[in-house]
XYZ file of C-alpha atoms in Angstrom:
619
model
C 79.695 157.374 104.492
C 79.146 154.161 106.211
C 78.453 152.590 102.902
C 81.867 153.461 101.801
C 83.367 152.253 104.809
C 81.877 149.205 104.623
C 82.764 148.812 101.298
C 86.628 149.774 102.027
C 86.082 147.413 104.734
C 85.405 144.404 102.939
C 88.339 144.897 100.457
C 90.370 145.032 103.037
C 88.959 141.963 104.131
C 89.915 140.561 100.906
C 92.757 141.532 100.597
C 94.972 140.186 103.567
C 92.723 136.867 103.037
C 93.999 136.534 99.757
C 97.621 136.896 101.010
C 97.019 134.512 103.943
C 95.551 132.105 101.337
C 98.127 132.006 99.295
C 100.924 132.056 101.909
C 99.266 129.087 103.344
C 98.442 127.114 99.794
C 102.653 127.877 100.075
C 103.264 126.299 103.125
C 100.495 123.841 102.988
C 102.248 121.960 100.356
C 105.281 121.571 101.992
C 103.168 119.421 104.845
C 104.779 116.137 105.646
C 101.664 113.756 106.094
C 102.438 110.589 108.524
C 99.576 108.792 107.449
C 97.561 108.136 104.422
C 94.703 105.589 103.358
C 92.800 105.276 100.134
C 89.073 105.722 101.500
C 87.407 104.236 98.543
C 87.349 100.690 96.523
C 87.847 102.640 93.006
C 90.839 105.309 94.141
C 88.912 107.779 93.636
C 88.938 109.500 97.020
C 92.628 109.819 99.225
C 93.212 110.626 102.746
C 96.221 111.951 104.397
C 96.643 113.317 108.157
C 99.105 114.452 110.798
C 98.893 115.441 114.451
C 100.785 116.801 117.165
C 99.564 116.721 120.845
C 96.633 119.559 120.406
C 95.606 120.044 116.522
C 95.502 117.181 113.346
C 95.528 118.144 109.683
C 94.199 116.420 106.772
C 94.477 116.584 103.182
C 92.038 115.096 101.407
C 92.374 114.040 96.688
C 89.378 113.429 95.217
C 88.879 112.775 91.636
C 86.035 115.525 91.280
C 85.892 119.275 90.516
C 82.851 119.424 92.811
C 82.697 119.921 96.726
C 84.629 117.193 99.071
C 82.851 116.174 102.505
C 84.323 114.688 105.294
C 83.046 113.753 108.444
C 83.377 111.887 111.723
C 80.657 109.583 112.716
C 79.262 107.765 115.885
C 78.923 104.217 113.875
C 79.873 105.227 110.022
C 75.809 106.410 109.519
C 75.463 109.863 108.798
C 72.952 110.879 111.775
C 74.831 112.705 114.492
C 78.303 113.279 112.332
C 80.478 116.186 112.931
C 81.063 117.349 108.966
C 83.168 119.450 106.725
C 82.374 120.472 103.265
C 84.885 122.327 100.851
C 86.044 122.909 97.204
C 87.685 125.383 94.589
C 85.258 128.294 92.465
C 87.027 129.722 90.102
C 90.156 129.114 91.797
C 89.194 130.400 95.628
C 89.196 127.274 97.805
C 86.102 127.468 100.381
C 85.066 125.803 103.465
C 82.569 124.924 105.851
C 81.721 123.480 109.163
C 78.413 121.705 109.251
C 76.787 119.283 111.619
C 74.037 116.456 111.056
C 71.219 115.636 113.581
C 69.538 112.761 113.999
C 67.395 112.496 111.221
C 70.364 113.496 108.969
C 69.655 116.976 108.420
C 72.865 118.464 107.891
C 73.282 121.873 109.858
C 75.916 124.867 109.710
C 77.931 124.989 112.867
C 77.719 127.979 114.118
C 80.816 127.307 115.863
C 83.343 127.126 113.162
C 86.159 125.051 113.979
C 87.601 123.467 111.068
C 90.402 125.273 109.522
C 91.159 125.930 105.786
C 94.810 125.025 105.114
C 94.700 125.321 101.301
C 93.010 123.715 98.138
C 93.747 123.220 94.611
C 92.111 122.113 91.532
C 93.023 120.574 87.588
C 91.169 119.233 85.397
C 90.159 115.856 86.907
C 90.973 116.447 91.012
C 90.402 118.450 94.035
C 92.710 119.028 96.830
C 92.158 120.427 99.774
C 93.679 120.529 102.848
C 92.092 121.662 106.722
C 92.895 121.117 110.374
C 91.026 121.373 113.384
C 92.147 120.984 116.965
C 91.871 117.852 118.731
C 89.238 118.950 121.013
C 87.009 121.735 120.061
C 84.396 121.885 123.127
C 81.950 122.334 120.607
C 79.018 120.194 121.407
C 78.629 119.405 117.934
C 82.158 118.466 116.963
C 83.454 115.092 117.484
C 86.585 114.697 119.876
C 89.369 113.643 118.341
C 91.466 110.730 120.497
C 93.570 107.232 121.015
C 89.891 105.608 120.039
C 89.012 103.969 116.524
C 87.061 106.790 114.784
C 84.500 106.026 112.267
C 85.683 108.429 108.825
C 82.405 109.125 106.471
C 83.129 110.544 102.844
C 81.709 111.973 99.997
C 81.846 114.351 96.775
C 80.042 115.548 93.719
C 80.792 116.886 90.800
C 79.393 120.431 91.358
C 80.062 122.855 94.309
C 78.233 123.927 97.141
C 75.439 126.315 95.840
C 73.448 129.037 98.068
C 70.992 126.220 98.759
C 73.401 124.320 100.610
C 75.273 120.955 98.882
C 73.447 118.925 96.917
C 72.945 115.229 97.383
C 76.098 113.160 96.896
C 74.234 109.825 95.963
C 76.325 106.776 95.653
C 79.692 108.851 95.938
C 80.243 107.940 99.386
C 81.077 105.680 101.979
C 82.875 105.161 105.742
C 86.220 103.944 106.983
C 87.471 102.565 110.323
C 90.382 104.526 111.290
C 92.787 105.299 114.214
C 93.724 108.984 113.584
C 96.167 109.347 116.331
C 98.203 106.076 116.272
C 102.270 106.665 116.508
C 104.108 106.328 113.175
C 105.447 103.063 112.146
C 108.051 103.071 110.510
C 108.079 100.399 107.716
C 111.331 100.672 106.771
C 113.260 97.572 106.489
C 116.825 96.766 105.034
C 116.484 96.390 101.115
C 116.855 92.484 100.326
C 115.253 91.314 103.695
C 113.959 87.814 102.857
C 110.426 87.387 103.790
C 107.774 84.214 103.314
C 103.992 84.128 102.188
C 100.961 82.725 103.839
C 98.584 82.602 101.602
C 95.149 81.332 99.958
C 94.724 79.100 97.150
C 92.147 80.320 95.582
C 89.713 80.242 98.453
C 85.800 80.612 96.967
C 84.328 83.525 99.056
C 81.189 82.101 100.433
C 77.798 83.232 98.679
C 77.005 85.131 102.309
C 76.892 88.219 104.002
C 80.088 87.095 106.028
C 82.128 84.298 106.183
C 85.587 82.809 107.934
C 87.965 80.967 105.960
C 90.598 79.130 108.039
C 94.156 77.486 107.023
C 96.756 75.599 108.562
C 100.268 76.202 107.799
C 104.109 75.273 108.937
C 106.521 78.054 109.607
C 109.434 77.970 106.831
C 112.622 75.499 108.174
C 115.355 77.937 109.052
C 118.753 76.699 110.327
C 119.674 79.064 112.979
C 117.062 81.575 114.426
C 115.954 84.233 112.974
C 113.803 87.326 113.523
C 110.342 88.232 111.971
C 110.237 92.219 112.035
C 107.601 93.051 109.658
C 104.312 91.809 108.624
C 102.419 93.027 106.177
C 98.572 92.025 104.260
C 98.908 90.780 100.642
C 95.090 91.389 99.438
C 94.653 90.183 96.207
C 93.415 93.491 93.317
C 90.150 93.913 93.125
C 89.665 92.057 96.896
C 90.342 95.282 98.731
C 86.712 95.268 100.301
C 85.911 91.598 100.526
C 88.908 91.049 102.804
C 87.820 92.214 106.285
C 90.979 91.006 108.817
C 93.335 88.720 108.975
C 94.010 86.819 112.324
C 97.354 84.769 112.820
C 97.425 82.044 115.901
C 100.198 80.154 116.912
C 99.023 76.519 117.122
C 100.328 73.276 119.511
C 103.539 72.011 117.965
C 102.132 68.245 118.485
C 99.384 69.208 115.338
C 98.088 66.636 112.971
C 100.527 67.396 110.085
C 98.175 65.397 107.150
C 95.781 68.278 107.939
C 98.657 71.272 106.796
C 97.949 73.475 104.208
C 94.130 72.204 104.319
C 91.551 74.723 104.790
C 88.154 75.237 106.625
C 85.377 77.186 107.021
C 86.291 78.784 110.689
C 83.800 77.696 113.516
C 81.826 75.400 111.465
C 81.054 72.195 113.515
C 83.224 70.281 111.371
C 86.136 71.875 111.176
C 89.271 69.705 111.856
C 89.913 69.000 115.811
C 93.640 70.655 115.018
C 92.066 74.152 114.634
C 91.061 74.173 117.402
C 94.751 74.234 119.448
C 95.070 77.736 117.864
C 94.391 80.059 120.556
C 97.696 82.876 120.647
C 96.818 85.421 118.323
C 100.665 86.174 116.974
C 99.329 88.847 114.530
C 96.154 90.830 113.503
C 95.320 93.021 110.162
C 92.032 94.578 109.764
C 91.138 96.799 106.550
C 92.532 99.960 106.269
C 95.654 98.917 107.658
C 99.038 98.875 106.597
C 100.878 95.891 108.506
C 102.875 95.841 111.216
C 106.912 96.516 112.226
C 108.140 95.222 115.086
C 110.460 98.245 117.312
C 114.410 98.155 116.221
C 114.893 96.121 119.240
C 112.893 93.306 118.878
C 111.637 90.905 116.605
C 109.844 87.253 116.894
C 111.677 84.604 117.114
C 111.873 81.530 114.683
C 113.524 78.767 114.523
C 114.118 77.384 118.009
C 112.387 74.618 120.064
C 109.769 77.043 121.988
C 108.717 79.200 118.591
C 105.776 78.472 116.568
C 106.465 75.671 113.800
C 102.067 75.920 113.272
C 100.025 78.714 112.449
C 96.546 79.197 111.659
C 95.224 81.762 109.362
C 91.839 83.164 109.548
C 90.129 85.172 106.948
C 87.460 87.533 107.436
C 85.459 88.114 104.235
C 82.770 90.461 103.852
C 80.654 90.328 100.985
C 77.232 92.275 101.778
C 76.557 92.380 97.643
C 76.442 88.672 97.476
C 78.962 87.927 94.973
C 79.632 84.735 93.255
C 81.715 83.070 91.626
C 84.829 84.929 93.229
C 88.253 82.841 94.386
C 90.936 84.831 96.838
C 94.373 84.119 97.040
C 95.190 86.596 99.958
C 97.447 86.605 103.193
C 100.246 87.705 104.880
C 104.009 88.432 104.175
C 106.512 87.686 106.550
C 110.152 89.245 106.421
C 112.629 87.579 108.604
C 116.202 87.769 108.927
C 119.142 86.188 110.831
C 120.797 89.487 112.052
C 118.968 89.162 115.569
C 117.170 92.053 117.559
C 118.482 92.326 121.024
C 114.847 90.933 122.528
C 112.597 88.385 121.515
C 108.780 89.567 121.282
C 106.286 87.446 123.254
C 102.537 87.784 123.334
C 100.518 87.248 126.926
C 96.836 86.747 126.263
C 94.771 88.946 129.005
C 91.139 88.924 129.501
C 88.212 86.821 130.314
C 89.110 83.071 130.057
C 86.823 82.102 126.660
C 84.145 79.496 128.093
C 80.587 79.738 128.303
C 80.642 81.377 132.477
C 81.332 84.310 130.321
C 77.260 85.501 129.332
C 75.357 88.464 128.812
C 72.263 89.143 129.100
C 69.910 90.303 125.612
C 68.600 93.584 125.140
C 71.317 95.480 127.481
C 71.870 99.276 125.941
C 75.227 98.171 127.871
C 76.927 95.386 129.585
C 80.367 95.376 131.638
C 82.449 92.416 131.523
C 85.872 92.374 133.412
C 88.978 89.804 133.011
C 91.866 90.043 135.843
C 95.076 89.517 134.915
C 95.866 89.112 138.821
C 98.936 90.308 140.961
C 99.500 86.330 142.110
C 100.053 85.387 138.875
C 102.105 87.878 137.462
C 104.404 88.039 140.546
C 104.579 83.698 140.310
C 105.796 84.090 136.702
C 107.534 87.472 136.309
C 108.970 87.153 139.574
C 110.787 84.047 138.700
C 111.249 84.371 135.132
C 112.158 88.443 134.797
C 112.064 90.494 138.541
C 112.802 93.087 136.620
C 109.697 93.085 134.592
C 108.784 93.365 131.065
C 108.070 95.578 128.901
C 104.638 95.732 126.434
C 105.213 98.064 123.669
C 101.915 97.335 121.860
C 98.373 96.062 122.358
C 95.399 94.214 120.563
C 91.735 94.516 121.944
C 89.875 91.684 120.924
C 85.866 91.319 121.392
C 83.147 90.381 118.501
C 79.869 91.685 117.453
C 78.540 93.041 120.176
C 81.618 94.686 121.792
C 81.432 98.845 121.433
C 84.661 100.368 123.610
C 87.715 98.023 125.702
C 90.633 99.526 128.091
C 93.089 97.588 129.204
C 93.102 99.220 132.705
C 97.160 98.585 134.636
C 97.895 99.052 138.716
C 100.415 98.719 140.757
C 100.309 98.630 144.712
C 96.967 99.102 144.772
C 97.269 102.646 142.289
C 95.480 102.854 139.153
C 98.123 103.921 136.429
C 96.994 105.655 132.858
C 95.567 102.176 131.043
C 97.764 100.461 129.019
C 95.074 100.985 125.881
C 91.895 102.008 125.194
C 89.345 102.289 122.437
C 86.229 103.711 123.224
C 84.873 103.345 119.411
C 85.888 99.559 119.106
C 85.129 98.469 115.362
C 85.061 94.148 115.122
C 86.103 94.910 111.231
C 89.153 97.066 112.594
C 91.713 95.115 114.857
C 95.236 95.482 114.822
C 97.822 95.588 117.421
C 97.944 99.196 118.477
C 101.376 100.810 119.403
C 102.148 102.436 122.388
C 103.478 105.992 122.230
C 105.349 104.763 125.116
C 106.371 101.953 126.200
C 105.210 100.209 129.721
C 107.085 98.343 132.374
C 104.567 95.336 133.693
C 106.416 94.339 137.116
C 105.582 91.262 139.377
C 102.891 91.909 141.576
C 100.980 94.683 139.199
C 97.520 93.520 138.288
C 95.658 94.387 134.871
C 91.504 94.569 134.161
C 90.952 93.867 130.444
C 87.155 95.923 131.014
C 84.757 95.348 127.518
C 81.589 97.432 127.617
C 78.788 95.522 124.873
C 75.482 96.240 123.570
C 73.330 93.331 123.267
C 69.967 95.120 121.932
C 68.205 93.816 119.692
C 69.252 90.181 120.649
C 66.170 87.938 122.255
C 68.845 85.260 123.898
C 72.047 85.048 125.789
C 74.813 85.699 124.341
C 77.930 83.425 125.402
C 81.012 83.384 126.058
C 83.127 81.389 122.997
C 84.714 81.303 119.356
C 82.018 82.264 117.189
C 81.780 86.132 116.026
C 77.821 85.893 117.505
C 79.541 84.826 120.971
C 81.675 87.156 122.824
C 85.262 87.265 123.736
C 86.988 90.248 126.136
C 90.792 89.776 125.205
C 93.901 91.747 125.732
C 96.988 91.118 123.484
C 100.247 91.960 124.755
C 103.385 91.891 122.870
C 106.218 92.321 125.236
C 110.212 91.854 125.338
C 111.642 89.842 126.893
C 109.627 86.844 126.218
C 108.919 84.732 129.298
C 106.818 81.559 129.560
C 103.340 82.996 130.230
C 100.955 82.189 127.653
C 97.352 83.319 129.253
C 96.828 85.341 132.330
C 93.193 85.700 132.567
C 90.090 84.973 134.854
C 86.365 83.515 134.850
C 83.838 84.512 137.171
C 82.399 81.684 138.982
C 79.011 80.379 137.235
C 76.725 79.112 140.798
C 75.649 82.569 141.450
C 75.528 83.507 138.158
C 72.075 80.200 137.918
C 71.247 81.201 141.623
C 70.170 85.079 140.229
C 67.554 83.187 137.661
C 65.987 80.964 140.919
C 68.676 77.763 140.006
C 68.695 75.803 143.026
C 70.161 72.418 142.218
C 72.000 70.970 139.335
C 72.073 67.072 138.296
C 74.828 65.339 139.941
C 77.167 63.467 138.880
C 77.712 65.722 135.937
C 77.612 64.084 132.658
C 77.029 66.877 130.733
C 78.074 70.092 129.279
C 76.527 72.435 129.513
C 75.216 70.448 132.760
C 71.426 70.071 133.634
C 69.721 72.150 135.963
C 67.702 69.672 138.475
C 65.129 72.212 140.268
C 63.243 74.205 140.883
C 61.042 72.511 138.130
C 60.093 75.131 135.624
C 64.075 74.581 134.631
C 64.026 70.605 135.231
C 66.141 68.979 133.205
C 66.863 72.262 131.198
C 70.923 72.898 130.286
C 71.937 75.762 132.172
C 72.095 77.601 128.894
C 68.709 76.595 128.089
C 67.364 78.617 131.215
C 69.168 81.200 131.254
C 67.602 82.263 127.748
C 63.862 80.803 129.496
C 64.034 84.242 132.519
C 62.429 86.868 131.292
C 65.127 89.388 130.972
C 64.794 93.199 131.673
C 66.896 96.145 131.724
C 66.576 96.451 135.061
C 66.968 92.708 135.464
C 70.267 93.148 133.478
C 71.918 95.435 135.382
C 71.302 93.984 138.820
C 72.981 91.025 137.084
C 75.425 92.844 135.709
C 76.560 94.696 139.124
C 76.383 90.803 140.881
C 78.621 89.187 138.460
C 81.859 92.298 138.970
C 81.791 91.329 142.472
C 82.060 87.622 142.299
C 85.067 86.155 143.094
C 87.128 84.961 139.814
C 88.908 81.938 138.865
C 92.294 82.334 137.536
C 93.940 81.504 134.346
C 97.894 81.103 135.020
C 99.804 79.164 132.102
C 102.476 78.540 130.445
C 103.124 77.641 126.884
C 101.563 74.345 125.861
C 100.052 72.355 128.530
C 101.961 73.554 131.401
C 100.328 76.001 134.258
C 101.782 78.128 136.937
C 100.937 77.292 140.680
C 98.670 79.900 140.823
C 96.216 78.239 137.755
C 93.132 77.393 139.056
C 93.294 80.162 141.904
C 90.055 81.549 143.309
C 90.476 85.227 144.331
C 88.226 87.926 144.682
C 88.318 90.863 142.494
C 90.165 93.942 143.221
C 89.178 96.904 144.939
C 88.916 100.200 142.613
C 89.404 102.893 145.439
C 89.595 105.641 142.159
C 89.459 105.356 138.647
C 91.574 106.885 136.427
C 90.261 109.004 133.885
C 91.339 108.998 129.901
C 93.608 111.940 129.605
C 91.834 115.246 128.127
C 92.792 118.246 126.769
C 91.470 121.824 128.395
C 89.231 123.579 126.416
C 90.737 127.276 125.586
C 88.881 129.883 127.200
C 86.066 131.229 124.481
C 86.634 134.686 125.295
C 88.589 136.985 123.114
C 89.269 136.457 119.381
C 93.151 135.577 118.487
C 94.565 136.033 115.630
C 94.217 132.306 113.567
C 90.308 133.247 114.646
C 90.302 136.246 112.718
C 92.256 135.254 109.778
C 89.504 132.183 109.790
C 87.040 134.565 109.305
C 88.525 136.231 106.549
C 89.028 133.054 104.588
C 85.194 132.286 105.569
C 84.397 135.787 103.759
C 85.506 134.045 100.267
C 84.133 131.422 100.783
C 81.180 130.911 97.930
C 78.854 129.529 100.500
C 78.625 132.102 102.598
C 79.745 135.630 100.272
C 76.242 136.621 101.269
C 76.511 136.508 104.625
C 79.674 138.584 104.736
C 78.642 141.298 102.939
C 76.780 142.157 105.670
C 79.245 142.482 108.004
């Protein structure tokens, strides 16, 4: 009798998850997807997602009749990944939640949170489609947020058997990816004119990495116009050699006989006119799309105070070593003469780039704070707009060693939501991010651009400056309406920085720089860099220094564009007092107790599944 019951049971079972299953393949593939990527250099394997404010759904087209995986990983490695594996048998889409540890086991999650939308297979490709919400509060899931996210992939040509999937081998990879980013729209009016910055065939450096830098002059318009989209133009077959794409606005006083040259960026002889390219105007990193400015504002060209220089920096990345190859990629510019209502302008935030900027090697973490201070933004927004600006997007810039920024925002003495964040910062991923909503900066408000780094692993200092092995903690802010404030930004003072390491005297009159320490006389006539890397540098040592330099009062940056400061340049001010700090916004986790009914319908659709058929006969 219980046999048969049982048996009835499980057909019934079947049953309503074969009519959910193909109610949802239905509905599945009417899904409007808001994003998509390609996550591989051959095609082979396409992403697409969508979100709302509590659950995301992806779609995933692979060019295999085997299982898909899909994961999200700390730092693109597979230890410690939150995982999903799924496919069609014989026309019955199945999936499964797994888990890796640290040794890259890969577990079953007991906790089964991913969702199976629907899934479909021809001849030649997979699809299949699952969603999960945002935030499970399942230990081994991966939160879903604002932050870059680090997507791992992979396939093979057969399905999951009882024994669990079988290695994928090469048919994998990772991808740097902001999941929840707003839609831009990319839409522009057919016929927009538009301009190319570009390579001539550039020969990609025989090295692991490499920067490429070009000058060139901003097309002659006669009126102004507006720049509203910008977009990457990677040459075929480059997709994976071209890292990023940085775009700085340069002095207008340049060298002209050194336009359309190029460089390798950073090198020691690169041309002195590089070097007056400091405003990032635009950033691409792979995996992205481009950038469109709002409906209501664009970037000016064409008048006295808009960029006539710009310098180009290429990121190549070419871990296989290949030679021999020549890129002709860039950027591509559409303007147009019916103006935007606002012109865009960019305020650089941060800590001033110089070498009283340092962290110490071997830190699991370091802190390092730039002030964009209330005297300085009530000096320039105060006289230029009372009535405050508004920044509808951000870029977080650090190198190498930089793992999560915030671009923290107050206002009489409150701590507001931050203006951005990124908690999984990728160097290979930077783009201006857009705000879901956009922020009034008023005179008087203050902003910490906060950069958390990991130096282990490193034996010396690592400095403030230009080169991807120093460090930079940047904030870019593109705003409307443009005012003239080029950099508001801060350096901590550098005396008490030498005093920590026993510095007692420097070598007067300076001559130098970096200047030369005088005594005590283990660091006679050492360069205050030079010593620095001579202390023998701990952890503990570290963080003592690290807690000293967040309370040392800050020099700041207040200028205008070109040479010009505010009064308040040059300003020594102590930093701000954080009474409380805001937390990221979270979701609450649904209470675990009671099954509803998308839990139960999951666990029908498990029950067909051909991994775990076993499992559910039991039941």
């Amino acid at each position: 009798m219980v046999t048969m019951l049982a048996a009835e049971y499980r057909g019934v079972l079947v049953f309503f998850a074969s009519i959910w299953f193909y109610a949802t393949l239905s509905h599945g593939s009417g899904f409007t997807f808001r994003h998509s990527t390609v996550l591989d250099p051959h095609g082979k394997c396409h992403l697409k997602w969508r979100s709302d404010q509590r659950t995301i759904t992806f779609e995933m087209e692979v060019e295999s009749k085997g299982y898909i995986g899909f994961g999200l990983s700390p730092n693109g490695a597979m230890a410690l990944s939150d995982i999903v594996i799924g496919g069609v048998v014989d026309g019955t889409p199945y999936l499964q939640d797994y888990f890796t540890d640290a040794n890259r086991k890969v577990h079953r999650d007991l906790q089964q949170n991913y969702r199976l939308e629907y899934g479909q297979e021809n001849s030649t490709h997979t699809v299949l489609a699952f969603s999960r919400d945002l935030l499970t509060c399942d230990t081994s899931d991966k939160d879903i947020t604002e932050s870059t996210v680090r997507v791992i992939w992979a396939y093979h040509s057969e399905d999951i058997g009882p024994s669990g999937p079988k290695y994928h081998g090469v048919n994998r990879g990772r991808k740097s990816i902001r999941l929840l980013d707003p839609e831009s729209k990319a839409n522009i009016p057919s016929g927009t004119a538009s301009f190319n910055l570009r390579n001539i065939n550039v020969p990609v450096p025989f090295k692991d990495t490499a920067y490429w830098c070009q000058l060139f002059m901003i097309p002659e318009v006669q009126q102004k116009h507006h720049i509203i989209r910008i977009e990457p133009l990677i040459e075929k077959g480059h997709e994976n050699l071209v890292h990023h794409i940085l775009l700085y606005q340069c002095d207008s006083r340049l060298n002209e006989s050194e336009l359309f040259s190029g460089h390798e960026c950073y090198h020691p002889n690169m041309p002195d006119s590089f070097r007056t390219c400091e405003t990032i105007v635009f950033a691409w990193a792979i995996g992205g799309e481009g950038f469109t400015y709002p409906p209501h504002v664009g970037l000016s060209v064409g008048t006295l105070i808009d960029p006539v220089y710009v310098l180009m920096e290429t990121h190549y990345d070419n871990p296989a070593l290949q030679q021999g190859v020549l890129d002709s990629s860039g950027l591509r510019l559409f303007y147009t003469p019916e103006l935007r209502r606002y012109d865009a302008g960019v305020i650089e935030t941060g800590v001033w780039v110089s070498l009283n900027h340092m962290l110490p090697p071997g830190m699991p973490e370091y802190v390092s704070e730039g002030h964009c201070t209330h005297e300085c933004l009530q000096e320039s927004l105060g006289q230029e707009m009372p009535s405050g600006v508004s920044v509808f997007a951000v870029l977080m810039h650090a190198h190498l060693a930089g793992r999560a920024i915030r671009t923290r925002h107050f206002r009489k003495q409150k701590e507001l939501q931050p203006l951005s964040h990124d908690e999984g910062f990728d160097f290979n991923f930077q783009e201006f991010q857009l705000l879901n909503d956009e922020r009034l900066l008023l005179p008087g408000d203050n902003l910490i651009t906060e950069c958390k780094y990991t130096t282990k692993g490193r034996q010396n200092m690592t400095w403030g400056g230009l080169s991807t092995r120093d460090e930079m903690c940047l904030s870019y802010l593109l705003y409307y309406p443009r005012v003239n404030l080029a950099r508001c930004e801060s350096v901590p003072g550098i005396y008490r920085q030498l005093t920590f390491i026993g510095v007692k005297e420097i070598q007067v009159p300076v001559t130098t720089w970096p200047y030369l320490i005088k005594s005590p006389k283990k660091y006679s006539n050492l360069s205050f860099t030079e010593a620095m890397d001579k202390y023998r540098w701990s952890k503990k040592k570290g963080r003592s220094f690290n807690q000293m330099v967040l309370q040392l009062p800050i020099t700041a940056r207040c200028t205008k564009w070109g040479k010009e400061d505010w009064e308040t340049e040059g300003m020594i001010v102590s930093p701000p007092e954080v009474k409380s700090e805001v937390k990221l916004p979270s979701m609450m986790c649904r209470s675990a107790s009671g099954l509803n009914t998308g839990v139960v319908l999951l666990l029908f659709t498990m029950c067909l599944t051909y991994s775990i058929v076993q499992s559910c006969s039991s039941l």
